[in-house]
Amino acid sequence: EVQLLESGGGLVQPGGSLRLSCAASGFTFSSYAMSWVRQAPGKGLEWVSGISGSGGTTYYADSVKGRFTISRDNSKNTLYLQMNSLRAEDTAVYYCAKGAEVATTTGAFDIWGQGTMVTVSS
Amino acid sequence: SYELTQPLSVSVALGQTARITCGGNNIGSKNVHWYQQKPGQAPVLVIYRDSNRPSGIPERFSGSNSGNTATLTISRAQAGDEADYYCQVWDSSTEVFGTGTKVTVL
């Protein structure tokens, strides 16, 4: 069964850091681009960052550029999101999502994790 | 930055057809994907690349894309189709989601 399981969320003070992880199983992890998508309470979906299957290409939303870093360890089938200089407006459920088509960097997301909540507050 | 505009809400009678629009500048030249999200759950892909259905998605869900508007059509609407729906495209090295539409089945 194809599955994504996020972890690492929690409560952090403004200016603090947090590292999210997403453990993948049931598919050839290195063949697919992955992304992080967030959803603030009561709001819509916002794409945060994406990474190619090899990890060699990364993309970021303007709202997180310079503060967040996406990475992946294909030997561990795990996706990461390092979040620094966190702000109140980063408060959201963070989902990891799998690219739907092999060997493409962009496109639809066919598998989503259950999400992990990040709360930035003093 | 590229913007995708969706109606805030759409209502449909049980068994009838709902159409959800996604407006964007020359969106017809892009691949559009659609997601369904029910309360407390992760999004589910229902249409990819304008009009393709992933396995397990009912034929009642269909999509089209032309000009400045993409459309998700839900035929023979069921109570279980009540959800938020989002469109998505790739533009200028970023993925962009629409504003979201809440579908109510009456």
mmCIF file of C-alpha atoms in Angstrom:
data_model
loop_
_atom_site.group_PDB
_atom_site.id
_atom_site.type_symbol
_atom_site.label_atom_id
_atom_site.label_comp_id
_atom_site.label_asym_id
_atom_site.label_seq_id
_atom_site.Cartn_x
_atom_site.Cartn_y
_atom_site.Cartn_z
ATOM 1 C CA GLU A 1 0.000 0.000 0.000
ATOM 2 C CA VAL A 2 1.318 3.428 -0.951
ATOM 3 C CA GLN A 3 1.626 5.519 2.179
ATOM 4 C CA LEU A 4 3.076 8.795 3.434
ATOM 5 C CA LEU A 5 3.484 9.487 7.139
ATOM 6 C CA GLU A 6 4.473 12.950 8.366
ATOM 7 C CA SER A 7 6.003 13.719 11.734
ATOM 8 C CA GLY A 8 7.797 16.527 13.516
ATOM 9 C CA GLY A 9 5.034 19.065 13.954
ATOM 10 C CA GLY A 10 4.384 20.885 17.196
ATOM 11 C CA LEU A 11 4.357 24.202 19.011
ATOM 12 C CA VAL A 12 7.274 26.553 18.394
ATOM 13 C CA GLN A 13 7.949 30.175 19.286
ATOM 14 C CA PRO A 14 8.232 32.868 16.606
ATOM 15 C CA GLY A 15 11.740 32.887 15.225
ATOM 16 C CA GLY A 16 12.228 29.246 16.096
ATOM 17 C CA SER A 17 12.957 26.204 13.951
ATOM 18 C CA LEU A 18 11.323 22.876 13.250
ATOM 19 C CA ARG A 19 12.114 19.924 11.003
ATOM 20 C CA LEU A 20 9.317 17.939 9.431
ATOM 21 C CA SER A 21 9.777 14.407 8.102
ATOM 22 C CA CYS A 22 7.673 12.340 5.724
ATOM 23 C CA ALA A 23 8.274 8.592 5.598
ATOM 24 C CA ALA A 24 7.228 6.991 2.312
ATOM 25 C CA SER A 25 6.396 3.360 1.616
ATOM 26 C CA GLY A 26 4.831 1.209 -1.084
ATOM 27 C CA PHE A 27 6.458 2.836 -4.134
ATOM 28 C CA THR A 28 9.879 3.563 -5.658
ATOM 29 C CA PHE A 29 10.504 6.758 -3.731
ATOM 30 C CA SER A 30 13.415 8.019 -5.823
ATOM 31 C CA SER A 31 11.338 7.941 -9.023
ATOM 32 C CA TYR A 32 8.882 10.594 -7.940
ATOM 33 C CA ALA A 33 8.966 14.291 -7.179
ATOM 34 C CA MET A 34 7.616 15.220 -3.773
ATOM 35 C CA SER A 35 6.134 18.383 -2.326
ATOM 36 C CA TRP A 36 5.024 19.988 0.895
ATOM 37 C CA VAL A 37 1.611 21.664 0.933
ATOM 38 C CA ARG A 38 0.163 23.500 3.907
ATOM 39 C CA GLN A 39 -3.268 24.576 5.041
ATOM 40 C CA ALA A 40 -3.801 27.245 7.668
ATOM 41 C CA PRO A 41 -6.805 26.712 9.962
ATOM 42 C CA GLY A 42 -10.003 27.328 8.006
ATOM 43 C CA LYS A 43 -8.092 28.340 4.882
ATOM 44 C CA GLY A 44 -7.241 26.872 1.486
ATOM 45 C CA LEU A 45 -4.296 24.858 0.244
ATOM 46 C CA GLU A 46 -0.928 26.547 -0.221
ATOM 47 C CA TRP A 47 1.986 24.829 -1.960
ATOM 48 C CA VAL A 48 5.193 25.326 0.013
ATOM 49 C CA SER A 49 8.037 23.528 -1.739
ATOM 50 C CA GLY A 50 8.855 20.742 -4.184
ATOM 51 C CA ILE A 51 11.828 18.528 -4.980
ATOM 52 C CA SER A 52 12.714 16.275 -7.900
ATOM 53 C CA GLY A 53 13.143 12.540 -7.506
ATOM 54 C CA SER A 54 16.919 12.784 -7.434
ATOM 55 C CA GLY A 55 16.855 15.739 -5.088
ATOM 56 C CA GLY A 56 18.834 17.832 -7.529
ATOM 57 C CA THR A 57 16.083 20.353 -8.234
ATOM 58 C CA THR A 58 14.093 22.253 -5.649
ATOM 59 C CA TYR A 59 11.358 24.877 -5.789
ATOM 60 C CA TYR A 60 9.912 27.183 -3.158
ATOM 61 C CA ALA A 61 6.942 29.458 -2.710
ATOM 62 C CA ASP A 62 7.947 33.096 -2.304
ATOM 63 C CA SER A 63 6.437 33.082 1.185
ATOM 64 C CA VAL A 64 9.050 30.610 2.477
ATOM 65 C CA LYS A 65 12.027 31.194 0.209
ATOM 66 C CA GLY A 66 15.187 31.718 2.240
ATOM 67 C CA ARG A 67 13.601 30.340 5.422
ATOM 68 C CA PHE A 68 12.590 26.772 4.510
ATOM 69 C CA THR A 69 14.720 24.026 2.955
ATOM 70 C CA ILE A 70 13.354 20.893 1.341
ATOM 71 C CA SER A 71 15.487 17.774 1.057
ATOM 72 C CA ARG A 72 15.170 14.030 0.691
ATOM 73 C CA ASP A 73 17.111 10.899 1.591
ATOM 74 C CA ASN A 74 16.278 8.290 -1.037
ATOM 75 C CA SER A 75 18.156 5.613 0.892
ATOM 76 C CA LYS A 76 15.719 6.128 3.765
ATOM 77 C CA ASN A 77 12.613 6.865 1.634
ATOM 78 C CA THR A 78 12.157 10.075 3.589
ATOM 79 C CA LEU A 79 11.310 13.657 2.684
ATOM 80 C CA TYR A 80 12.212 16.576 4.940
ATOM 81 C CA LEU A 81 11.302 20.206 5.445
ATOM 82 C CA GLN A 82 13.632 22.319 7.566
ATOM 83 C CA MET A 83 11.754 25.400 8.723
ATOM 84 C CA ASN A 84 13.695 28.332 10.197
ATOM 85 C CA SER A 85 12.706 31.834 11.287
ATOM 86 C CA LEU A 86 9.154 30.676 11.793
ATOM 87 C CA ARG A 87 6.346 33.212 11.873
ATOM 88 C CA ALA A 88 2.790 33.143 13.159
ATOM 89 C CA GLU A 89 1.555 32.983 9.570
ATOM 90 C CA ASP A 90 3.365 29.657 9.102
ATOM 91 C CA THR A 91 0.843 28.051 11.449
ATOM 92 C CA ALA A 92 -0.847 25.311 9.444
ATOM 93 C CA VAL A 93 -1.277 21.627 8.809
ATOM 94 C CA TYR A 94 1.638 20.529 6.656
ATOM 95 C CA TYR A 95 1.047 17.727 4.166
ATOM 96 C CA CYS A 96 3.622 15.871 2.143
ATOM 97 C CA ALA A 97 2.403 14.859 -1.297
ATOM 98 C CA LYS A 98 3.694 12.507 -3.986
ATOM 99 C CA GLY A 99 3.952 13.453 -7.632
ATOM 100 C CA ALA A 100 1.514 11.464 -9.727
ATOM 101 C CA GLU A 101 3.776 10.730 -12.680
ATOM 102 C CA VAL A 102 7.219 9.210 -12.720
ATOM 103 C CA ALA A 103 10.219 11.304 -13.727
ATOM 104 C CA THR A 104 8.345 14.621 -13.749
ATOM 105 C CA THR A 105 9.101 17.496 -11.415
ATOM 106 C CA THR A 106 5.751 19.210 -11.603
ATOM 107 C CA GLY A 107 2.172 18.110 -11.821
ATOM 108 C CA ALA A 108 -0.596 16.511 -9.837
ATOM 109 C CA PHE A 109 -0.229 14.954 -6.394
ATOM 110 C CA ASP A 110 -1.833 11.524 -6.206
ATOM 111 C CA ILE A 111 -0.949 10.523 -2.652
ATOM 112 C CA TRP A 112 -1.072 12.731 0.439
ATOM 113 C CA GLY A 113 -0.073 12.112 4.019
ATOM 114 C CA GLN A 114 -2.429 12.719 6.918
ATOM 115 C CA GLY A 115 -0.681 15.985 7.791
ATOM 116 C CA THR A 116 1.202 17.304 10.795
ATOM 117 C CA MET A 117 0.207 20.464 12.656
ATOM 118 C CA VAL A 118 2.692 23.283 13.131
ATOM 119 C CA THR A 119 1.746 26.056 15.525
ATOM 120 C CA VAL A 120 3.911 29.157 15.787
ATOM 121 C CA SER A 121 3.019 31.098 18.905
ATOM 122 C CA SER A 122 4.590 32.608 22.002
ATOM 123 C CA SER B 1 2.207 35.788 -9.453
ATOM 124 C CA TYR B 2 -0.356 33.610 -11.172
ATOM 125 C CA GLU B 3 -3.819 33.539 -9.632
ATOM 126 C CA LEU B 4 -6.591 30.964 -9.880
ATOM 127 C CA THR B 5 -10.096 32.139 -9.046
ATOM 128 C CA GLN B 6 -12.881 29.797 -7.980
ATOM 129 C CA PRO B 7 -16.423 30.546 -6.791
ATOM 130 C CA LEU B 8 -16.699 30.444 -3.026
ATOM 131 C CA SER B 9 -19.596 28.018 -3.109
ATOM 132 C CA VAL B 10 -21.692 25.913 -5.457
ATOM 133 C CA SER B 11 -24.973 24.249 -4.577
ATOM 134 C CA VAL B 12 -26.417 21.295 -6.459
ATOM 135 C CA ALA B 13 -29.567 19.242 -6.020
ATOM 136 C CA LEU B 14 -29.143 15.557 -5.340
ATOM 137 C CA GLY B 15 -28.761 13.723 -8.646
ATOM 138 C CA GLN B 16 -28.136 16.863 -10.667
ATOM 139 C CA THR B 17 -24.951 18.289 -12.210
ATOM 140 C CA ALA B 18 -22.492 20.630 -10.491
ATOM 141 C CA ARG B 19 -19.942 22.670 -12.394
ATOM 142 C CA ILE B 20 -16.991 24.251 -10.598
ATOM 143 C CA THR B 21 -14.938 26.802 -12.485
ATOM 144 C CA CYS B 22 -11.294 27.753 -12.123
ATOM 145 C CA GLY B 23 -10.319 30.992 -13.806
ATOM 146 C CA GLY B 24 -6.797 32.003 -14.750
ATOM 147 C CA ASN B 25 -5.016 33.915 -17.479
ATOM 148 C CA ASN B 26 -4.738 31.583 -20.493
ATOM 149 C CA ILE B 27 -5.265 28.588 -18.226
ATOM 150 C CA GLY B 28 -6.133 26.582 -21.331
ATOM 151 C CA SER B 29 -2.411 26.391 -22.094
ATOM 152 C CA LYS B 30 -1.657 24.730 -18.756
ATOM 153 C CA ASN B 31 -2.325 21.330 -17.198
ATOM 154 C CA VAL B 32 -5.024 21.636 -14.552
ATOM 155 C CA HIS B 33 -5.511 19.221 -11.679
ATOM 156 C CA TRP B 34 -8.458 18.999 -9.283
ATOM 157 C CA TYR B 35 -8.721 17.843 -5.670
ATOM 158 C CA GLN B 36 -11.573 16.994 -3.341
ATOM 159 C CA GLN B 37 -11.122 17.636 0.376
ATOM 160 C CA LYS B 38 -13.591 16.598 3.034
ATOM 161 C CA PRO B 39 -13.475 18.074 6.577
ATOM 162 C CA GLY B 40 -10.571 16.784 8.624
ATOM 163 C CA GLN B 41 -9.134 14.782 5.729
ATOM 164 C CA ALA B 42 -6.262 15.160 3.295
ATOM 165 C CA PRO B 43 -7.054 16.183 -0.286
ATOM 166 C CA VAL B 44 -7.798 13.505 -2.875
ATOM 167 C CA LEU B 45 -6.884 13.862 -6.546
ATOM 168 C CA VAL B 46 -10.014 13.556 -8.706
ATOM 169 C CA ILE B 47 -8.823 14.896 -12.083
ATOM 170 C CA TYR B 48 -5.301 15.331 -13.470
ATOM 171 C CA ARG B 49 -4.082 16.963 -16.662
ATOM 172 C CA ASP B 50 -7.410 18.636 -17.387
ATOM 173 C CA SER B 51 -9.614 15.603 -17.902
ATOM 174 C CA ASN B 52 -7.996 12.382 -16.678
ATOM 175 C CA ARG B 53 -9.445 10.401 -13.789
ATOM 176 C CA PRO B 54 -7.169 8.487 -11.400
ATOM 177 C CA SER B 55 -8.152 4.895 -10.750
ATOM 178 C CA GLY B 56 -10.966 4.640 -8.251
ATOM 179 C CA ILE B 57 -12.521 8.001 -9.113
ATOM 180 C CA PRO B 58 -16.091 7.623 -10.424
ATOM 181 C CA GLU B 59 -16.873 8.482 -14.040
ATOM 182 C CA ARG B 60 -19.278 11.078 -12.658
ATOM 183 C CA PHE B 61 -16.241 13.349 -12.259
ATOM 184 C CA SER B 62 -14.994 14.974 -15.449
ATOM 185 C CA GLY B 63 -12.900 17.971 -16.404
ATOM 186 C CA SER B 64 -12.330 20.384 -19.251
ATOM 187 C CA ASN B 65 -10.011 23.296 -19.903
ATOM 188 C CA SER B 66 -10.068 26.025 -22.517
ATOM 189 C CA GLY B 67 -9.283 29.695 -22.827
ATOM 190 C CA ASN B 68 -9.296 31.327 -19.418
ATOM 191 C CA THR B 69 -11.458 28.763 -17.610
ATOM 192 C CA ALA B 70 -11.092 25.171 -16.463
ATOM 193 C CA THR B 71 -14.174 23.314 -15.253
ATOM 194 C CA LEU B 72 -14.744 20.345 -12.974
ATOM 195 C CA THR B 73 -18.119 18.712 -13.578
ATOM 196 C CA ILE B 74 -19.798 16.402 -11.099
ATOM 197 C CA SER B 75 -22.687 14.504 -12.685
ATOM 198 C CA ARG B 76 -25.483 12.800 -10.741
ATOM 199 C CA ALA B 77 -24.314 14.467 -7.549
ATOM 200 C CA GLN B 78 -24.398 12.403 -4.382
ATOM 201 C CA ALA B 79 -24.399 13.406 -0.728
ATOM 202 C CA GLY B 80 -20.860 12.059 -0.475
ATOM 203 C CA ASP B 81 -19.661 14.657 -3.001
ATOM 204 C CA GLU B 82 -20.085 17.435 -0.444
ATOM 205 C CA ALA B 83 -16.588 18.787 0.023
ATOM 206 C CA ASP B 84 -14.170 21.556 -0.828
ATOM 207 C CA TYR B 85 -12.673 21.403 -4.309
ATOM 208 C CA TYR B 86 -9.394 22.967 -5.422
ATOM 209 C CA CYS B 87 -7.800 23.407 -8.837
ATOM 210 C CA GLN B 88 -4.032 23.467 -9.305
ATOM 211 C CA VAL B 89 -1.571 24.462 -12.034
ATOM 212 C CA TRP B 90 2.177 24.900 -12.453
ATOM 213 C CA ASP B 91 3.369 28.390 -13.283
ATOM 214 C CA SER B 92 6.738 30.119 -13.108
ATOM 215 C CA SER B 93 8.404 27.365 -11.105
ATOM 216 C CA THR B 94 5.661 27.160 -8.519
ATOM 217 C CA GLU B 95 2.551 25.093 -7.984
ATOM 218 C CA VAL B 96 -0.516 27.283 -7.611
ATOM 219 C CA PHE B 97 -3.785 26.267 -5.975
ATOM 220 C CA GLY B 98 -7.131 27.868 -6.591
ATOM 221 C CA THR B 99 -9.053 29.625 -3.852
ATOM 222 C CA GLY B 100 -11.311 26.627 -3.296
ATOM 223 C CA THR B 101 -15.032 25.965 -3.765
ATOM 224 C CA LYS B 102 -17.375 24.498 -1.196
ATOM 225 C CA VAL B 103 -19.899 22.186 -2.848
ATOM 226 C CA THR B 104 -23.195 21.643 -1.057
ATOM 227 C CA VAL B 105 -25.561 18.878 -2.148
ATOM 228 C CA LEU B 106 -29.165 19.823 -1.406
#
